[in-house]
Amino acid sequence: MERAGSYAVTMSADLAGVWEVALSDGVHRIEFEHGTTTGKRVIYVDGKEILRRDWMFKLVGKEVFSVGQSETKATINIDAVSGFAYEYTLEINGKSLKKYMENRSKVTSTWVLNLDGTDCRVVLEKDTMDVWCNGQNIETAGEFVDDGTETHFTLGDHNCCVKAVSSGKRRDGIIHTLLVDGTEIAECTE
């Protein structure tokens, strides 16, 4: 079973899976309860119940739901392993969570920083050049410069810029760098 993080499980004895999914609008916690004697299935996203099915006679199958502001498609697969043991896997946009996160690291850049006492998670979607901060799509202004592009925006009273510059190597492609008030912020891996 794919599990992320360590949590004190107090919700239900039927809690079968907990996953964390990093999307542009934030990191979402998905919890799945499966009552193997009653057939009950309950899905919580960020602590909010979004799906409940009671008295399901078929204990295996899948549940499809959406996550985040962009309503990203998620599927929990329930498979019998042996006897009364079950395996629960999460798919995002039709890919296993692991494959989705590997692909996501190719199409987004993420930076985590503290500005004026507030933790900020800044995400750049490389295909659209959309910038998100703590779940909000940020208004930006892009411009072409001698060595690439610059995408300007503000966070509070801070001037921010994502510089996109060719690495000069086909394999590495374009390098994206976040500058806040002229200071480079290290990219993080999720």
mmCIF file of C-alpha atoms in Angstrom:
data_model
loop_
_atom_site.group_PDB
_atom_site.id
_atom_site.type_symbol
_atom_site.label_atom_id
_atom_site.label_comp_id
_atom_site.label_asym_id
_atom_site.label_seq_id
_atom_site.Cartn_x
_atom_site.Cartn_y
_atom_site.Cartn_z
ATOM 1 C CA MET A 1 0.000 0.000 0.000
ATOM 2 C CA GLU A 2 1.295 3.469 -0.903
ATOM 3 C CA ARG A 3 1.232 5.648 2.185
ATOM 4 C CA ALA A 4 2.754 9.060 2.656
ATOM 5 C CA GLY A 5 3.557 10.737 5.925
ATOM 6 C CA SER A 6 2.990 9.484 9.437
ATOM 7 C CA TYR A 7 -0.308 10.326 11.043
ATOM 8 C CA ALA A 8 -2.070 9.406 14.231
ATOM 9 C CA VAL A 9 -5.045 7.415 12.978
ATOM 10 C CA THR A 10 -8.050 8.312 15.099
ATOM 11 C CA MET A 11 -10.812 8.503 12.497
ATOM 12 C CA SER A 12 -11.934 4.915 12.104
ATOM 13 C CA ALA A 13 -10.860 1.323 12.476
ATOM 14 C CA ASP A 14 -11.821 1.021 8.786
ATOM 15 C CA LEU A 15 -9.089 3.459 7.639
ATOM 16 C CA ALA A 16 -7.385 1.594 4.788
ATOM 17 C CA GLY A 17 -5.223 4.198 3.058
ATOM 18 C CA VAL A 18 -3.781 7.697 3.460
ATOM 19 C CA TRP A 19 -2.004 9.519 0.635
ATOM 20 C CA GLU A 20 -0.653 13.020 0.070
ATOM 21 C CA VAL A 21 -0.920 14.427 -3.446
ATOM 22 C CA ALA A 22 0.957 17.597 -4.448
ATOM 23 C CA LEU A 23 -1.000 19.631 -7.020
ATOM 24 C CA SER A 24 -0.449 23.203 -8.165
ATOM 25 C CA ASP A 25 -3.061 24.479 -5.701
ATOM 26 C CA GLY A 26 -1.519 22.688 -2.719
ATOM 27 C CA VAL A 27 -0.789 19.354 -1.108
ATOM 28 C CA HIS A 28 -4.005 17.408 -0.595
ATOM 29 C CA ARG A 29 -4.507 14.619 1.947
ATOM 30 C CA ILE A 30 -6.704 11.729 0.769
ATOM 31 C CA GLU A 31 -8.054 9.216 3.263
ATOM 32 C CA PHE A 32 -9.985 6.076 2.395
ATOM 33 C CA GLU A 33 -12.097 3.968 4.748
ATOM 34 C CA HIS A 34 -13.123 0.464 3.688
ATOM 35 C CA GLY A 35 -15.388 -1.602 5.884
ATOM 36 C CA THR A 36 -14.672 -5.147 4.729
ATOM 37 C CA THR A 37 -17.595 -6.597 6.712
ATOM 38 C CA THR A 38 -20.178 -3.937 5.769
ATOM 39 C CA GLY A 39 -18.799 -2.955 2.372
ATOM 40 C CA LYS A 40 -18.713 0.685 3.494
ATOM 41 C CA ARG A 41 -16.463 3.034 1.448
ATOM 42 C CA VAL A 42 -15.729 6.596 2.538
ATOM 43 C CA ILE A 43 -13.311 9.069 0.911
ATOM 44 C CA TYR A 44 -12.077 12.241 2.620
ATOM 45 C CA VAL A 45 -10.103 14.968 0.839
ATOM 46 C CA ASP A 46 -8.415 17.419 3.212
ATOM 47 C CA GLY A 47 -10.593 16.142 6.060
ATOM 48 C CA LYS A 48 -13.884 16.721 4.187
ATOM 49 C CA GLU A 49 -16.048 13.716 3.337
ATOM 50 C CA ILE A 50 -16.612 13.706 -0.437
ATOM 51 C CA LEU A 51 -17.960 10.198 -1.040
ATOM 52 C CA ARG A 52 -19.792 7.633 1.091
ATOM 53 C CA ARG A 53 -21.235 4.302 0.049
ATOM 54 C CA ASP A 54 -22.788 2.015 2.650
ATOM 55 C CA TRP A 55 -23.613 -1.668 2.277
ATOM 56 C CA MET A 56 -21.654 -2.384 -0.890
ATOM 57 C CA PHE A 57 -21.865 -6.108 -1.590
ATOM 58 C CA LYS A 58 -18.891 -6.064 -3.971
ATOM 59 C CA LEU A 59 -15.801 -5.476 -1.825
ATOM 60 C CA VAL A 60 -13.393 -4.944 -4.752
ATOM 61 C CA GLY A 61 -13.585 -2.319 -7.488
ATOM 62 C CA LYS A 62 -12.768 1.358 -7.820
ATOM 63 C CA GLU A 63 -13.955 4.743 -6.654
ATOM 64 C CA VAL A 64 -13.463 7.799 -8.880
ATOM 65 C CA PHE A 65 -13.472 11.348 -7.497
ATOM 66 C CA SER A 66 -11.782 14.711 -8.040
ATOM 67 C CA VAL A 67 -9.129 16.570 -6.040
ATOM 68 C CA GLY A 68 -8.209 20.255 -5.860
ATOM 69 C CA GLN A 69 -9.382 23.407 -7.595
ATOM 70 C CA SER A 70 -8.616 21.984 -11.027
ATOM 71 C CA GLU A 71 -10.753 18.917 -10.171
ATOM 72 C CA THR A 72 -7.939 16.499 -10.989
ATOM 73 C CA LYS A 73 -9.285 12.965 -11.563
ATOM 74 C CA ALA A 74 -8.376 10.488 -8.828
ATOM 75 C CA THR A 75 -9.184 6.778 -8.561
ATOM 76 C CA ILE A 76 -8.797 4.434 -5.608
ATOM 77 C CA ASN A 77 -8.485 0.819 -6.760
ATOM 78 C CA ILE A 78 -9.531 -1.912 -4.331
ATOM 79 C CA ASP A 79 -8.084 -5.328 -5.155
ATOM 80 C CA ALA A 80 -8.246 -8.623 -3.277
ATOM 81 C CA VAL A 81 -4.762 -9.905 -2.501
ATOM 82 C CA SER A 82 -5.646 -13.187 -0.772
ATOM 83 C CA GLY A 83 -8.587 -14.333 1.294
ATOM 84 C CA PHE A 84 -9.810 -11.265 3.132
ATOM 85 C CA ALA A 85 -6.728 -9.099 2.520
ATOM 86 C CA TYR A 86 -7.060 -6.080 0.247
ATOM 87 C CA GLU A 87 -4.657 -3.746 -1.539
ATOM 88 C CA TYR A 88 -5.528 -0.085 -2.100
ATOM 89 C CA THR A 89 -3.792 1.982 -4.781
ATOM 90 C CA LEU A 90 -4.326 5.603 -5.742
ATOM 91 C CA GLU A 91 -4.180 6.800 -9.340
ATOM 92 C CA ILE A 92 -4.046 10.454 -10.383
ATOM 93 C CA ASN A 93 -5.091 11.258 -13.970
ATOM 94 C CA GLY A 94 -4.890 7.546 -14.825
ATOM 95 C CA LYS A 95 -1.324 7.071 -13.534
ATOM 96 C CA SER A 96 -0.096 5.453 -10.333
ATOM 97 C CA LEU A 97 0.685 8.065 -7.683
ATOM 98 C CA LYS A 98 4.420 7.346 -8.096
ATOM 99 C CA LYS A 99 4.333 7.782 -11.910
ATOM 100 C CA TYR A 100 2.148 10.886 -11.605
ATOM 101 C CA MET A 101 4.579 12.526 -9.156
ATOM 102 C CA GLU A 102 7.586 11.603 -11.335
ATOM 103 C CA ASN A 103 5.890 13.184 -14.379
ATOM 104 C CA ARG A 104 4.750 16.181 -12.341
ATOM 105 C CA SER A 105 8.343 16.981 -11.380
ATOM 106 C CA LYS A 106 9.078 17.328 -15.117
ATOM 107 C CA VAL A 107 6.193 19.725 -15.823
ATOM 108 C CA THR A 108 6.326 21.874 -12.659
ATOM 109 C CA SER A 109 8.891 23.605 -10.464
ATOM 110 C CA THR A 110 8.181 24.113 -6.760
ATOM 111 C CA TRP A 111 9.758 26.388 -4.190
ATOM 112 C CA VAL A 112 8.955 26.568 -0.478
ATOM 113 C CA LEU A 113 9.922 29.727 1.400
ATOM 114 C CA ASN A 114 8.934 31.885 4.338
ATOM 115 C CA LEU A 115 7.926 35.479 3.594
ATOM 116 C CA ASP A 116 7.182 37.826 6.498
ATOM 117 C CA GLY A 117 6.473 34.865 8.808
ATOM 118 C CA THR A 118 4.182 33.071 6.336
ATOM 119 C CA ASP A 119 5.109 29.775 4.702
ATOM 120 C CA CYS A 120 4.678 30.007 0.930
ATOM 121 C CA ARG A 121 4.577 27.154 -1.587
ATOM 122 C CA VAL A 122 5.168 28.590 -5.061
ATOM 123 C CA VAL A 123 4.492 26.329 -8.057
ATOM 124 C CA LEU A 124 5.294 27.075 -11.695
ATOM 125 C CA GLU A 125 3.414 25.081 -14.331
ATOM 126 C CA LYS A 126 6.058 24.981 -17.070
ATOM 127 C CA ASP A 127 3.628 24.292 -19.949
ATOM 128 C CA THR A 128 1.385 27.319 -19.266
ATOM 129 C CA MET A 129 3.816 29.418 -17.148
ATOM 130 C CA ASP A 130 0.993 29.761 -14.580
ATOM 131 C CA VAL A 131 2.256 30.570 -11.077
ATOM 132 C CA TRP A 132 0.455 29.392 -7.942
ATOM 133 C CA CYS A 133 1.103 30.390 -4.329
ATOM 134 C CA ASN A 134 -0.618 28.564 -1.460
ATOM 135 C CA GLY A 135 -3.504 27.489 -3.670
ATOM 136 C CA GLN A 136 -4.048 30.799 -5.453
ATOM 137 C CA ASN A 137 -3.324 31.355 -9.136
ATOM 138 C CA ILE A 138 -1.105 34.474 -9.175
ATOM 139 C CA GLU A 139 -1.388 37.245 -11.774
ATOM 140 C CA THR A 140 1.875 37.492 -13.684
ATOM 141 C CA ALA A 141 3.511 39.588 -16.396
ATOM 142 C CA GLY A 142 5.917 37.850 -18.783
ATOM 143 C CA GLU A 143 8.641 39.389 -20.861
ATOM 144 C CA PHE A 144 11.354 38.229 -23.232
ATOM 145 C CA VAL A 145 14.918 39.105 -22.215
ATOM 146 C CA ASP A 146 18.294 38.497 -23.863
ATOM 147 C CA ASP A 147 18.887 35.051 -22.340
ATOM 148 C CA GLY A 148 15.273 33.735 -22.056
ATOM 149 C CA THR A 149 12.080 34.891 -20.368
ATOM 150 C CA GLU A 150 11.119 36.466 -17.060
ATOM 151 C CA THR A 151 7.744 36.028 -15.394
ATOM 152 C CA HIS A 152 7.144 38.812 -12.840
ATOM 153 C CA PHE A 153 4.661 38.793 -9.937
ATOM 154 C CA THR A 154 4.383 40.023 -6.367
ATOM 155 C CA LEU A 155 3.844 38.179 -3.092
ATOM 156 C CA GLY A 156 2.827 40.685 -0.444
ATOM 157 C CA ASP A 157 5.387 43.504 -0.645
ATOM 158 C CA HIS A 158 7.968 41.294 -2.373
ATOM 159 C CA ASN A 159 8.956 41.483 -6.041
ATOM 160 C CA CYS A 160 9.265 37.996 -7.518
ATOM 161 C CA CYS A 161 10.506 36.725 -10.851
ATOM 162 C CA VAL A 162 10.801 33.294 -12.440
ATOM 163 C CA LYS A 163 13.691 33.328 -14.922
ATOM 164 C CA ALA A 164 13.601 30.714 -17.683
ATOM 165 C CA VAL A 165 17.006 30.211 -19.316
ATOM 166 C CA SER A 166 18.253 27.510 -21.681
ATOM 167 C CA SER A 167 20.699 25.137 -20.019
ATOM 168 C CA GLY A 168 22.569 24.795 -23.310
ATOM 169 C CA LYS A 169 22.065 21.029 -22.998
ATOM 170 C CA ARG A 170 19.199 19.355 -24.840
ATOM 171 C CA ARG A 171 18.732 16.788 -22.081
ATOM 172 C CA ASP A 172 18.412 19.385 -19.302
ATOM 173 C CA GLY A 173 16.222 21.764 -21.318
ATOM 174 C CA ILE A 174 15.180 25.031 -19.708
ATOM 175 C CA ILE A 175 16.234 25.956 -16.182
ATOM 176 C CA HIS A 176 13.662 27.840 -14.085
ATOM 177 C CA THR A 177 14.902 29.974 -11.195
ATOM 178 C CA LEU A 178 12.809 31.874 -8.631
ATOM 179 C CA LEU A 179 14.129 35.225 -7.444
ATOM 180 C CA VAL A 180 12.480 37.037 -4.512
ATOM 181 C CA ASP A 181 13.673 40.631 -4.107
ATOM 182 C CA GLY A 182 16.665 39.653 -6.236
ATOM 183 C CA THR A 183 17.659 36.646 -4.079
ATOM 184 C CA GLU A 184 17.614 33.149 -5.649
ATOM 185 C CA ILE A 185 15.411 30.598 -3.847
ATOM 186 C CA ALA A 186 16.369 26.901 -3.972
ATOM 187 C CA GLU A 187 13.900 24.630 -5.745
ATOM 188 C CA CYS A 188 12.471 21.756 -3.689
ATOM 189 C CA THR A 189 11.488 18.255 -4.766
ATOM 190 C CA GLU A 190 8.087 16.951 -3.760
#
